[in-house]
mmCIF file of C-alpha atoms and ligand atoms in Angstrom:
data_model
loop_
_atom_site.group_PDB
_atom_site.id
_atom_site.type_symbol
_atom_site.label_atom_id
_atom_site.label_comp_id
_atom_site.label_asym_id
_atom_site.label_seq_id
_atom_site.Cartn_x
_atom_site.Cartn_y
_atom_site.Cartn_z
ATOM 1 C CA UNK B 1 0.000 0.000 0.000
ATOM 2 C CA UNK B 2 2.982 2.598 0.556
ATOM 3 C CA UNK B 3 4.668 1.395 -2.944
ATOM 4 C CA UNK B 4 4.374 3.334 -6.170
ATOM 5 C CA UNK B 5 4.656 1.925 -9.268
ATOM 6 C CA UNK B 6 5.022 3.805 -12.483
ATOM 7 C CA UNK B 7 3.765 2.216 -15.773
ATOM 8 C CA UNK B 8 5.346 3.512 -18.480
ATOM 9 C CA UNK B 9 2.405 2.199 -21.296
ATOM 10 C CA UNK B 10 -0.938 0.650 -21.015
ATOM 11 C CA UNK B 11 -1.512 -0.905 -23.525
ATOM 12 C CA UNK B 12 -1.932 -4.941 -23.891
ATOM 13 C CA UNK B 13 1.021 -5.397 -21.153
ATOM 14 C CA UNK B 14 0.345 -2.320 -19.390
ATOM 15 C CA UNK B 15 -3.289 -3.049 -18.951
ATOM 16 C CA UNK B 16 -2.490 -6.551 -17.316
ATOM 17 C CA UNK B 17 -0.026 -4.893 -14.949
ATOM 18 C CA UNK B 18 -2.721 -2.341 -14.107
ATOM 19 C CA UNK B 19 -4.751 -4.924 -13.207
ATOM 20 C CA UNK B 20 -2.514 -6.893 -11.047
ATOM 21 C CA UNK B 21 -1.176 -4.479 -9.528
ATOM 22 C CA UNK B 22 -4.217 -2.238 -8.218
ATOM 23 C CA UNK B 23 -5.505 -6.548 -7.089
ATOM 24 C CA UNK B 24 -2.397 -6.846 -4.936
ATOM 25 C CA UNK B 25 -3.373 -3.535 -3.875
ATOM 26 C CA UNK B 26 0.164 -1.245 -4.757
ATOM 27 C CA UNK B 27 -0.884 2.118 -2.839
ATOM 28 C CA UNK B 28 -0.492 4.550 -6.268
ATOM 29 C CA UNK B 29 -0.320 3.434 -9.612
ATOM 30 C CA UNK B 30 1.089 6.719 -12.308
ATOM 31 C CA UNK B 31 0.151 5.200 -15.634
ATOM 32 C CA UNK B 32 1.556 7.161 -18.460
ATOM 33 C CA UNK B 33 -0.088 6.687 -22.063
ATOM 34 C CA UNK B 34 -0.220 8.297 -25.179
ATOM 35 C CA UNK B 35 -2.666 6.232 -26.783
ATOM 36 C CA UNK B 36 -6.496 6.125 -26.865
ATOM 37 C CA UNK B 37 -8.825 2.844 -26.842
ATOM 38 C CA UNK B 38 -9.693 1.263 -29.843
ATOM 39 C CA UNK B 39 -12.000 -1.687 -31.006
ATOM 40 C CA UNK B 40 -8.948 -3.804 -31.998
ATOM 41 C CA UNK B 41 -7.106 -3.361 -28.913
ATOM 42 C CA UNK B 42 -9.392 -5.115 -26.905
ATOM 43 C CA UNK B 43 -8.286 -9.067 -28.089
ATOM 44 C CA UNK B 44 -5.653 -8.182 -25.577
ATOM 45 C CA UNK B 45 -6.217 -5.206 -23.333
ATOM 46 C CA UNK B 46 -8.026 -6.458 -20.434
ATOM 47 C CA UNK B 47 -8.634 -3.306 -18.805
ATOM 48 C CA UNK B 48 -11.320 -1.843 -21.463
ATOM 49 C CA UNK B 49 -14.334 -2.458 -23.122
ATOM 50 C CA UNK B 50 -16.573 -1.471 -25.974
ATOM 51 C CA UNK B 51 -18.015 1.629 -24.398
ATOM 52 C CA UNK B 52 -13.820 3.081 -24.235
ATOM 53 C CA UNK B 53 -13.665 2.435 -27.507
ATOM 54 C CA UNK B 54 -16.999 4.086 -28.792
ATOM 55 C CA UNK B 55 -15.834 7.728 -26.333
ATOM 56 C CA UNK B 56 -12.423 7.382 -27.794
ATOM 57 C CA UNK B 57 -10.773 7.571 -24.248
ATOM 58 C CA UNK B 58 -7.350 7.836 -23.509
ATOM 59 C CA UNK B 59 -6.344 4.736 -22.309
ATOM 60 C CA UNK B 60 -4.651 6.095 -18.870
ATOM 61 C CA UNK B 61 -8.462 8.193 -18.454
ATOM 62 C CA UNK B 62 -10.229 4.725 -19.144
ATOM 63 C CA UNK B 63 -7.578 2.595 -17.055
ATOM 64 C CA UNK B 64 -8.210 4.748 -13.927
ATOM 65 C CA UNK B 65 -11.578 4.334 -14.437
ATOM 66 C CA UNK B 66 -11.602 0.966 -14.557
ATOM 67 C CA UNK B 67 -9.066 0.303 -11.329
ATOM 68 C CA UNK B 68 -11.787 2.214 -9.490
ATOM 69 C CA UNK B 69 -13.768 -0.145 -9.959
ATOM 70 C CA UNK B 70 -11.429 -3.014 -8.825
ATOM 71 C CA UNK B 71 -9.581 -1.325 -5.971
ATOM 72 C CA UNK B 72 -11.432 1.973 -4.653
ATOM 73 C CA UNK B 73 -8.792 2.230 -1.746
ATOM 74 C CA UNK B 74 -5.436 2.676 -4.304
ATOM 75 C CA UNK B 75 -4.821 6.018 -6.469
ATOM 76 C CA UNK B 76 -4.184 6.345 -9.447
ATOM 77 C CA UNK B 77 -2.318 9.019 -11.754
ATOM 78 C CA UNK B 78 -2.823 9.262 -14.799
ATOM 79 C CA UNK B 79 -0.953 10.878 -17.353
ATOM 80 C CA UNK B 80 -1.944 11.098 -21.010
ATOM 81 C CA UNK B 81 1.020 11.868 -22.597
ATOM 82 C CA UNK B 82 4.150 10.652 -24.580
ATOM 83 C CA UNK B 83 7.126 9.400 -22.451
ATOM 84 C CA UNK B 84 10.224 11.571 -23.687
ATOM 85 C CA UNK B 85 13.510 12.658 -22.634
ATOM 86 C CA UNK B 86 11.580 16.073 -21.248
ATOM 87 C CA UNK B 87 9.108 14.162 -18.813
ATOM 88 C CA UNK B 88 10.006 10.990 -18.023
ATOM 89 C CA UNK B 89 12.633 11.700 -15.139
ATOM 90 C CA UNK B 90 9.772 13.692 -13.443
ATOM 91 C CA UNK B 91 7.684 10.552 -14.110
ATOM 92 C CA UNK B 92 10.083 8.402 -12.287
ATOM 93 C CA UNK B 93 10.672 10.904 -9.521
ATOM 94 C CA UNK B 94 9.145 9.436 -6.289
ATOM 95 C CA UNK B 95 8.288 5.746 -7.585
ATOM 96 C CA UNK B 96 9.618 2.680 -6.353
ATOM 97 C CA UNK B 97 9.797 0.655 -9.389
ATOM 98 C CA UNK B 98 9.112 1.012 -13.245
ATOM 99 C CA UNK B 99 7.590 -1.293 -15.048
ATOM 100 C CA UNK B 100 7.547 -1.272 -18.430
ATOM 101 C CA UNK B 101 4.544 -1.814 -20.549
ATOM 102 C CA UNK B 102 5.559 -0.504 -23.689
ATOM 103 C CA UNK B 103 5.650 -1.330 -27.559
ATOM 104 C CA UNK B 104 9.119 0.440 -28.647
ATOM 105 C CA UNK B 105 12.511 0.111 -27.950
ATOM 106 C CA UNK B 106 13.216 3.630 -28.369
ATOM 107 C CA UNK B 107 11.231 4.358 -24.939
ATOM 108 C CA UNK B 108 12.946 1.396 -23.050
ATOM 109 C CA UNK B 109 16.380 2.866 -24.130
ATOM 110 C CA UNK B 110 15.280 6.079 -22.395
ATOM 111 C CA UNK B 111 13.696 4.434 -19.533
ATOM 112 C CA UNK B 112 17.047 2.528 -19.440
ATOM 113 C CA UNK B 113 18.931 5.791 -18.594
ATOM 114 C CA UNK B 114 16.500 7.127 -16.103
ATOM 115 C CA UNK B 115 16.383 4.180 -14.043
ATOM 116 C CA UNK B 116 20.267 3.435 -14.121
ATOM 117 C CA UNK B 117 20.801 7.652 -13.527
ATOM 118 C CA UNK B 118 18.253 7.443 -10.606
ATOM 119 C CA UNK B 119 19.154 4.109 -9.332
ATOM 120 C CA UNK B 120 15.052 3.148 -9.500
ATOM 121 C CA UNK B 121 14.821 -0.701 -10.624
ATOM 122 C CA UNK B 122 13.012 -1.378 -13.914
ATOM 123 C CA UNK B 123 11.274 -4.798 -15.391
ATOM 124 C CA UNK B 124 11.775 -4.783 -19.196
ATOM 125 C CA UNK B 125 8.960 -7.016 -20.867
ATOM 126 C CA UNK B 126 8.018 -7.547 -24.556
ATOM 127 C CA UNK B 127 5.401 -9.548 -26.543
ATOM 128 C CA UNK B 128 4.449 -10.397 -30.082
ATOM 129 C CA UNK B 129 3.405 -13.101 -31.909
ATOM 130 C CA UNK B 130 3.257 -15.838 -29.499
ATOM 131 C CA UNK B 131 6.509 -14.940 -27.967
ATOM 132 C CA UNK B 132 8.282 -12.803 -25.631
ATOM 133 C CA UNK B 133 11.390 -11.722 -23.436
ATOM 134 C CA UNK B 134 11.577 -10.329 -19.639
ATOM 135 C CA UNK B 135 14.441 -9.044 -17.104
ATOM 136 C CA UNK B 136 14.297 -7.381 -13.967
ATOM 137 C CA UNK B 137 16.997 -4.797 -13.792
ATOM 138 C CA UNK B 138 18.296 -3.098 -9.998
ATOM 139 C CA UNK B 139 20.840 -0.818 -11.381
ATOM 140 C CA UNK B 140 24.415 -1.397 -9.564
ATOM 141 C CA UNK B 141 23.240 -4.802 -9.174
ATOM 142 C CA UNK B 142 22.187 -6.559 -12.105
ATOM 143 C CA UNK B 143 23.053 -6.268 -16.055
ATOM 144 C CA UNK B 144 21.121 -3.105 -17.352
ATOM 145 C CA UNK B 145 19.072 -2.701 -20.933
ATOM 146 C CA UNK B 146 22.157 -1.727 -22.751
ATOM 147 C CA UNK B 147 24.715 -4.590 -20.691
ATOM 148 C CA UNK B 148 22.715 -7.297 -22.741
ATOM 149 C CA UNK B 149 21.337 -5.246 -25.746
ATOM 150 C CA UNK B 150 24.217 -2.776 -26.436
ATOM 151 C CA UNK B 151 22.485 -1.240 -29.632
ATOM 152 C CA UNK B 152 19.055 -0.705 -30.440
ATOM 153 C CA UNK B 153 17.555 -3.235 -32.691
ATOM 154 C CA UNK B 154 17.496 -1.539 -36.543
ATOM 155 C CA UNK B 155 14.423 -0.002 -36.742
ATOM 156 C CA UNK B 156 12.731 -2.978 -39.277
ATOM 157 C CA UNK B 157 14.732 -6.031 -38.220
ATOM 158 C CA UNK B 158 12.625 -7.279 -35.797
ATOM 159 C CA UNK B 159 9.238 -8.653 -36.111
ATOM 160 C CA UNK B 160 6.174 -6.464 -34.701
ATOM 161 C CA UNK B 161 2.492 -6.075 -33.527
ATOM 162 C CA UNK B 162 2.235 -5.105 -36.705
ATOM 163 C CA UNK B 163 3.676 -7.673 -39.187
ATOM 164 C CA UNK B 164 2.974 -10.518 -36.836
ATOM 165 C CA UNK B 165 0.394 -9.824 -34.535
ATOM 166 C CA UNK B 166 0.246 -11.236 -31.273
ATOM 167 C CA UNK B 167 -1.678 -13.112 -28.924
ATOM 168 C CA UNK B 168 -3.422 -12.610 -25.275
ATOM 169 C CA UNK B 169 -2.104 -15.308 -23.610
ATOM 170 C CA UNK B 170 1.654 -14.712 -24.171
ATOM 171 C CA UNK B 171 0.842 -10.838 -23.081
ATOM 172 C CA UNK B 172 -0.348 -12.702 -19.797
ATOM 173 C CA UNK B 173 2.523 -15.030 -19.436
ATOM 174 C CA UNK B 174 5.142 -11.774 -20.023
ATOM 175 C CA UNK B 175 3.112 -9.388 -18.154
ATOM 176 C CA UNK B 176 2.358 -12.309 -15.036
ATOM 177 C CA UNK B 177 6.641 -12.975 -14.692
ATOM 178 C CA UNK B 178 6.851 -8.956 -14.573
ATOM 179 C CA UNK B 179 4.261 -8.695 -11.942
ATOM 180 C CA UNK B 180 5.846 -11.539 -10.113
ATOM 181 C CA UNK B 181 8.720 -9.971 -9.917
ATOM 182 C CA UNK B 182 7.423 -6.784 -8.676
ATOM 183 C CA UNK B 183 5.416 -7.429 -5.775
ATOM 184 C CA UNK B 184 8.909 -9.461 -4.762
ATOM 185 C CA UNK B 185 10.888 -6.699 -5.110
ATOM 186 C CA UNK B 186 8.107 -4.196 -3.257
ATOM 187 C CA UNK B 187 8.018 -6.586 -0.282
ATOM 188 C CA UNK B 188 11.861 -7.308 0.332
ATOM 189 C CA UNK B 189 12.027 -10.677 -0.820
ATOM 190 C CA UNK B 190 15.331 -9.921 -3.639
ATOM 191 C CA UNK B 191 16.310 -13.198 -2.963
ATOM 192 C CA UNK B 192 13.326 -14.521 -5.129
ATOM 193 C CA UNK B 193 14.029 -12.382 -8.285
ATOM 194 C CA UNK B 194 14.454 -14.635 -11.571
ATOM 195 C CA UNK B 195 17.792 -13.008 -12.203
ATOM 196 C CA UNK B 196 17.844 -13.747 -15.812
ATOM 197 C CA UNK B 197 16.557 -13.053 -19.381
ATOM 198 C CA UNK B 198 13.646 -14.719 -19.604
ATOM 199 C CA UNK B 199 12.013 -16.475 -22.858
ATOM 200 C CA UNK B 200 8.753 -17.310 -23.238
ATOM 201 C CA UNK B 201 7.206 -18.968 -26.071
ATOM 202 C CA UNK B 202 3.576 -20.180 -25.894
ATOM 203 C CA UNK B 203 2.692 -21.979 -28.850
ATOM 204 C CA UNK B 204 6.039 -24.325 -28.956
ATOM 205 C CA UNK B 205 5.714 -24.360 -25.133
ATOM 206 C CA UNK B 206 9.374 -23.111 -24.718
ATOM 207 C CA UNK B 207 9.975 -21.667 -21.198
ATOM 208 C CA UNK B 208 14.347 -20.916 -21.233
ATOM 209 C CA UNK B 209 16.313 -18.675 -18.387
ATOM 210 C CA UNK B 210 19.381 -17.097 -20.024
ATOM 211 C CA UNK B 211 21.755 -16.658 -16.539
ATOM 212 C CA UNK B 212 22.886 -13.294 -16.057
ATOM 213 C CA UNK B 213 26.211 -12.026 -14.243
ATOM 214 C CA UNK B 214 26.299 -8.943 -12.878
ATOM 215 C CA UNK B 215 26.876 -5.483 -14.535
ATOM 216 C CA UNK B 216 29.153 -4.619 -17.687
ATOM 217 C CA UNK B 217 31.864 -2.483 -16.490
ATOM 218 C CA UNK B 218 32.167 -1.323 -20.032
ATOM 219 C CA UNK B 219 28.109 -0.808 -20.459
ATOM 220 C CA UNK B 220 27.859 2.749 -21.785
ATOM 221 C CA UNK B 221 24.911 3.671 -19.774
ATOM 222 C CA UNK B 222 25.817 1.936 -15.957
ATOM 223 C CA UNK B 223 29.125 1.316 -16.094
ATOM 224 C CA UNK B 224 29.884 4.909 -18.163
ATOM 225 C CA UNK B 225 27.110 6.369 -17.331
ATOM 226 C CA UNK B 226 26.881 8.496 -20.526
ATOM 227 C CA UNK B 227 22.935 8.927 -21.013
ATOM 228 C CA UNK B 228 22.762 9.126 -24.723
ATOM 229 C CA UNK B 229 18.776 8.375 -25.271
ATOM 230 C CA UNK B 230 18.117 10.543 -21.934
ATOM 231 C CA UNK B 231 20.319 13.499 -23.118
ATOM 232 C CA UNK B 232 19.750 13.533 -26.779
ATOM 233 C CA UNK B 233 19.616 17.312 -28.034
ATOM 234 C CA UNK B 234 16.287 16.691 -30.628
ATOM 235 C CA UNK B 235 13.972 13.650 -29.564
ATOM 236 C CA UNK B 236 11.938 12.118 -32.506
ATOM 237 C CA UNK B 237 9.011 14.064 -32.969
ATOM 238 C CA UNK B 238 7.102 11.506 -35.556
ATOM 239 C CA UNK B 239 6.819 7.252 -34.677
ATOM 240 C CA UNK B 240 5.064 4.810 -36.362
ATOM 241 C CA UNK B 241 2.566 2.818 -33.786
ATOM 242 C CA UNK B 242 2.919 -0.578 -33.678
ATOM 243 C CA UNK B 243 -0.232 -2.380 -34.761
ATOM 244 C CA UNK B 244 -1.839 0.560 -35.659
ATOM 245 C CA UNK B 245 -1.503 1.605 -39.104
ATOM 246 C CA UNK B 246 -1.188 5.121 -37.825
ATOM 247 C CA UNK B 247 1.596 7.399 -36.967
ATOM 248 C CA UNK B 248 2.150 9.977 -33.846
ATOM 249 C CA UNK B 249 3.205 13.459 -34.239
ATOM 250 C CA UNK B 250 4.556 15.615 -31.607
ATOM 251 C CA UNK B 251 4.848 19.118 -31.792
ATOM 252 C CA UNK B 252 8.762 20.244 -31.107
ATOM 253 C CA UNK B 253 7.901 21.839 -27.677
ATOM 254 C CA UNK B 254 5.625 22.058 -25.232
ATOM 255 C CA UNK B 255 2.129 23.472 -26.242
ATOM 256 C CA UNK B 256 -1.692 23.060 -25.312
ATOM 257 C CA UNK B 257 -4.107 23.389 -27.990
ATOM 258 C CA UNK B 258 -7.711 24.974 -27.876
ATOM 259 C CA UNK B 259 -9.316 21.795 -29.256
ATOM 260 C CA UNK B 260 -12.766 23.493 -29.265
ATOM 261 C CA UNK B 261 -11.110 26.295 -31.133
ATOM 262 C CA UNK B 262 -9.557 23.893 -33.594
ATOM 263 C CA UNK B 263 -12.764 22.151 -33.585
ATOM 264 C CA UNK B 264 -14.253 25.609 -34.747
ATOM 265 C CA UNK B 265 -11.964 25.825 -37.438
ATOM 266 C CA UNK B 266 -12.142 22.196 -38.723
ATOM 267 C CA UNK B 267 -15.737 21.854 -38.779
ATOM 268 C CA UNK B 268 -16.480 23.231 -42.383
ATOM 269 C CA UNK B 269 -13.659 21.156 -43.716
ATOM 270 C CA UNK B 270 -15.077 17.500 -42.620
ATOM 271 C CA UNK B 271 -16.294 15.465 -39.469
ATOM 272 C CA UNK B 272 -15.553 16.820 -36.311
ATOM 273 C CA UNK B 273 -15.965 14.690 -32.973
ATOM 274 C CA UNK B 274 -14.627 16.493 -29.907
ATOM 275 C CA UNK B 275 -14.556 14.918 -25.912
ATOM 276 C CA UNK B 276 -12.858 16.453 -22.464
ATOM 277 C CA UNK B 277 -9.443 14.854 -24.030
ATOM 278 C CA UNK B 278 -9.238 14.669 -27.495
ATOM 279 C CA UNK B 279 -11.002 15.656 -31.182
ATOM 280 C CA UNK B 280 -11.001 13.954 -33.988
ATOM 281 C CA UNK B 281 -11.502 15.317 -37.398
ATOM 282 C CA UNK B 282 -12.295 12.519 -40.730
ATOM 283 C CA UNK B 283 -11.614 14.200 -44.005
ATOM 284 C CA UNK B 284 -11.102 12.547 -47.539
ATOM 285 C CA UNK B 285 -10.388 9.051 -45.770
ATOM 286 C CA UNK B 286 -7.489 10.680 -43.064
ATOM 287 C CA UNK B 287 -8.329 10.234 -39.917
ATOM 288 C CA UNK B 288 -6.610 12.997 -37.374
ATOM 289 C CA UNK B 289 -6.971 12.426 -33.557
ATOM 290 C CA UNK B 290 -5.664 15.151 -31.453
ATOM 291 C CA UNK B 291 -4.940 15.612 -27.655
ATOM 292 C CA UNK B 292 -4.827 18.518 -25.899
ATOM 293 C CA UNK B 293 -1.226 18.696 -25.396
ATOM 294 C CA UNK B 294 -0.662 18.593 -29.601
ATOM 295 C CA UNK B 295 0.051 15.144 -29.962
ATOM 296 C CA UNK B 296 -1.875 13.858 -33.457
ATOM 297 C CA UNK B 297 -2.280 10.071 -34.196
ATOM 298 C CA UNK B 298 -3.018 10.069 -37.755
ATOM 299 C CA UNK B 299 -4.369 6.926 -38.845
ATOM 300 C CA UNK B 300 -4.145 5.274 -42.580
ATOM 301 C CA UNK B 301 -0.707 5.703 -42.944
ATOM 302 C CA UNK B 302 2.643 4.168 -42.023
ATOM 303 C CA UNK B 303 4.198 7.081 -44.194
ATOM 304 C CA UNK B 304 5.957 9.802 -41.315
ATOM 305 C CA UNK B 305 6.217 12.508 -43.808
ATOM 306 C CA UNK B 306 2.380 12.430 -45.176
ATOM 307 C CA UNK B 307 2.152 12.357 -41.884
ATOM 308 C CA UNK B 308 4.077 15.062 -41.048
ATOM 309 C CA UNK B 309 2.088 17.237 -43.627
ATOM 310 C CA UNK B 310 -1.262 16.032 -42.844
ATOM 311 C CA UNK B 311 -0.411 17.579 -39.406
ATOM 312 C CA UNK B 312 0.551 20.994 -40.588
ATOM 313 C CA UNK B 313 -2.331 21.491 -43.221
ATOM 314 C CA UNK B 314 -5.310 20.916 -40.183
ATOM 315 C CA UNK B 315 -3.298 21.639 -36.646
ATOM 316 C CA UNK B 316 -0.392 23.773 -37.612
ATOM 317 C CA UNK B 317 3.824 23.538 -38.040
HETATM 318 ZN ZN1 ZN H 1 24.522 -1.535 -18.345
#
């Protein structure tokens, strides 16, 4: 009850740690998000339901909703945004653990860096298809992200949500070790931590512990501690969401947009459906969803520079 946990994503993993977590009765939950509910997330996102989908909600708006429901006596913060090198140390500031719940590696690298540079321990997890990878990492103690994965995986290489799909139950099995792992580490007991990178696959039935020594003295984020992803001048403004056909775009600093005055202005131009958190405006087959803070998810494309221009023709440069 005195622990809090931050989820970084709640999405498919995210929502099952939600859901343990506020069960086992973790005091505050922050979940950070960027996303909102949609039909096809809900295969594997146990948190929501139909209704989330039909009022667009932002996943971290419907999440807390839901936990309310399960656990009235925890809190919950919730945070509608994109995790980036200019928010998530603030995030992280004040939580016990991190887990991560995540769909890109460019996140984890970041979350990586915060947790080593803040000594707060982290559980890495990762699903698609029908399998997946986990490791609990206590910085000065164990191997961090970058001790066993030194580079980030070529954007392409890997499979994805989206070119392979992926299945509830090895979300469960992923996000069930992580959880595990958690409430050991929030009630003392170290001793019982899996120490190892741990893969999962569900359909062959292939459970295997990789052993892991302890840190890299070479690692260039614990044993260097150089912070590249963390202290990158530029971030990414545009990604490509996994599963989504759809791509995000962030607006290069800080803003808050007027969505009923952008609402205003759209209206003439096409369809225009505007809640509390977010409007989105169908024109010509684009769809544009927009949150207050001037994130846009435009769906129908994969394509970061129609993206890109679809954003400055109906929100602005
Ligand atoms: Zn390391």
């Amino acid at each position: 009850m005195n622990s809090r946990v931050l989820l970084v994503g709640c999405g498919a993993l995210g929502a099952s740690h939600a859901e343990m977590l506020a069960r086992a009765g973790v005091g505050t939950l922050r979940i950070v998000d960027r996303d909102f509910v949609e039909f096809t997330n809900l295969q594997r996102q146990t948190l929501y339901k139909e209704q989330d989908a039909v009022d667009r909600l932002p996943k971290a708006v419907a999440a807390k909703s839901r936990i309310a429901e399960i656990n009235s006596e925890i809190t919950v913060e919730e945070h509608v945004a994109d995790g980036n090198n200019s928010n998530i140390e603030s995030l992280i500031g004040g939580c016990d653990l991190v887990i991560d719940g995540t769909d890109n590696f460019q996140v984890r690298y970041l979350v990586n860096d915060a947790c080593v540079k803040h000594s707060v321990p982290w559980i890495y997890g990762a699903a698609v298809s029908s399998y997946g990878t986990t490791m609990t990492i206590i910085p000065g103690e164990t191997p961090c992200l970058r001790c066993v994965f030194e580079e980030m995986p070529d954007a392409g290489s890997a499979p994805t949500c989206d070119t392979a799909g992926v299945i509830m139950p090895i979300i469960s099995s992923i996000a069930a070790v992580q959880v595990a792992e958690a409430i050991k580490f929030l009630t003392g007991n170290r001793d019982a931590l899996h120490r190892s990178l741990m893969q999962i696959d569900i359909w062959q039935n292939d459970w295997r512990k990789i052993k892991l020594a302890g840190p890299n003295s070479d690692c260039i984020a614990c044993g260097k501690r150089e912070f590249e992803f963390l202290d990158a001048d530029s971030q990414e403004f545009a990604a490509v969401l996994c599963g989504r056909d759809a791509v995000q775009i962030a607006p290069p600093k800080p803003t808050v947009i007027d969505l009923p005055g952008l609402a205003k202005k759209l209206s003439p131009i096409g369809d225009v459906r505007l809640n509390e958190y977010l409007l989105r405006f169908s024109h010509n087959g684009t769809e544009l969803t927009v949150f207050t803070d001037g994130r846009a998810i435009i769906k129908g494309t994969d394509d970061i520079s129609a993206a890109r221009s679809l954003y400055a023709k109906y929100v602005g440069s």
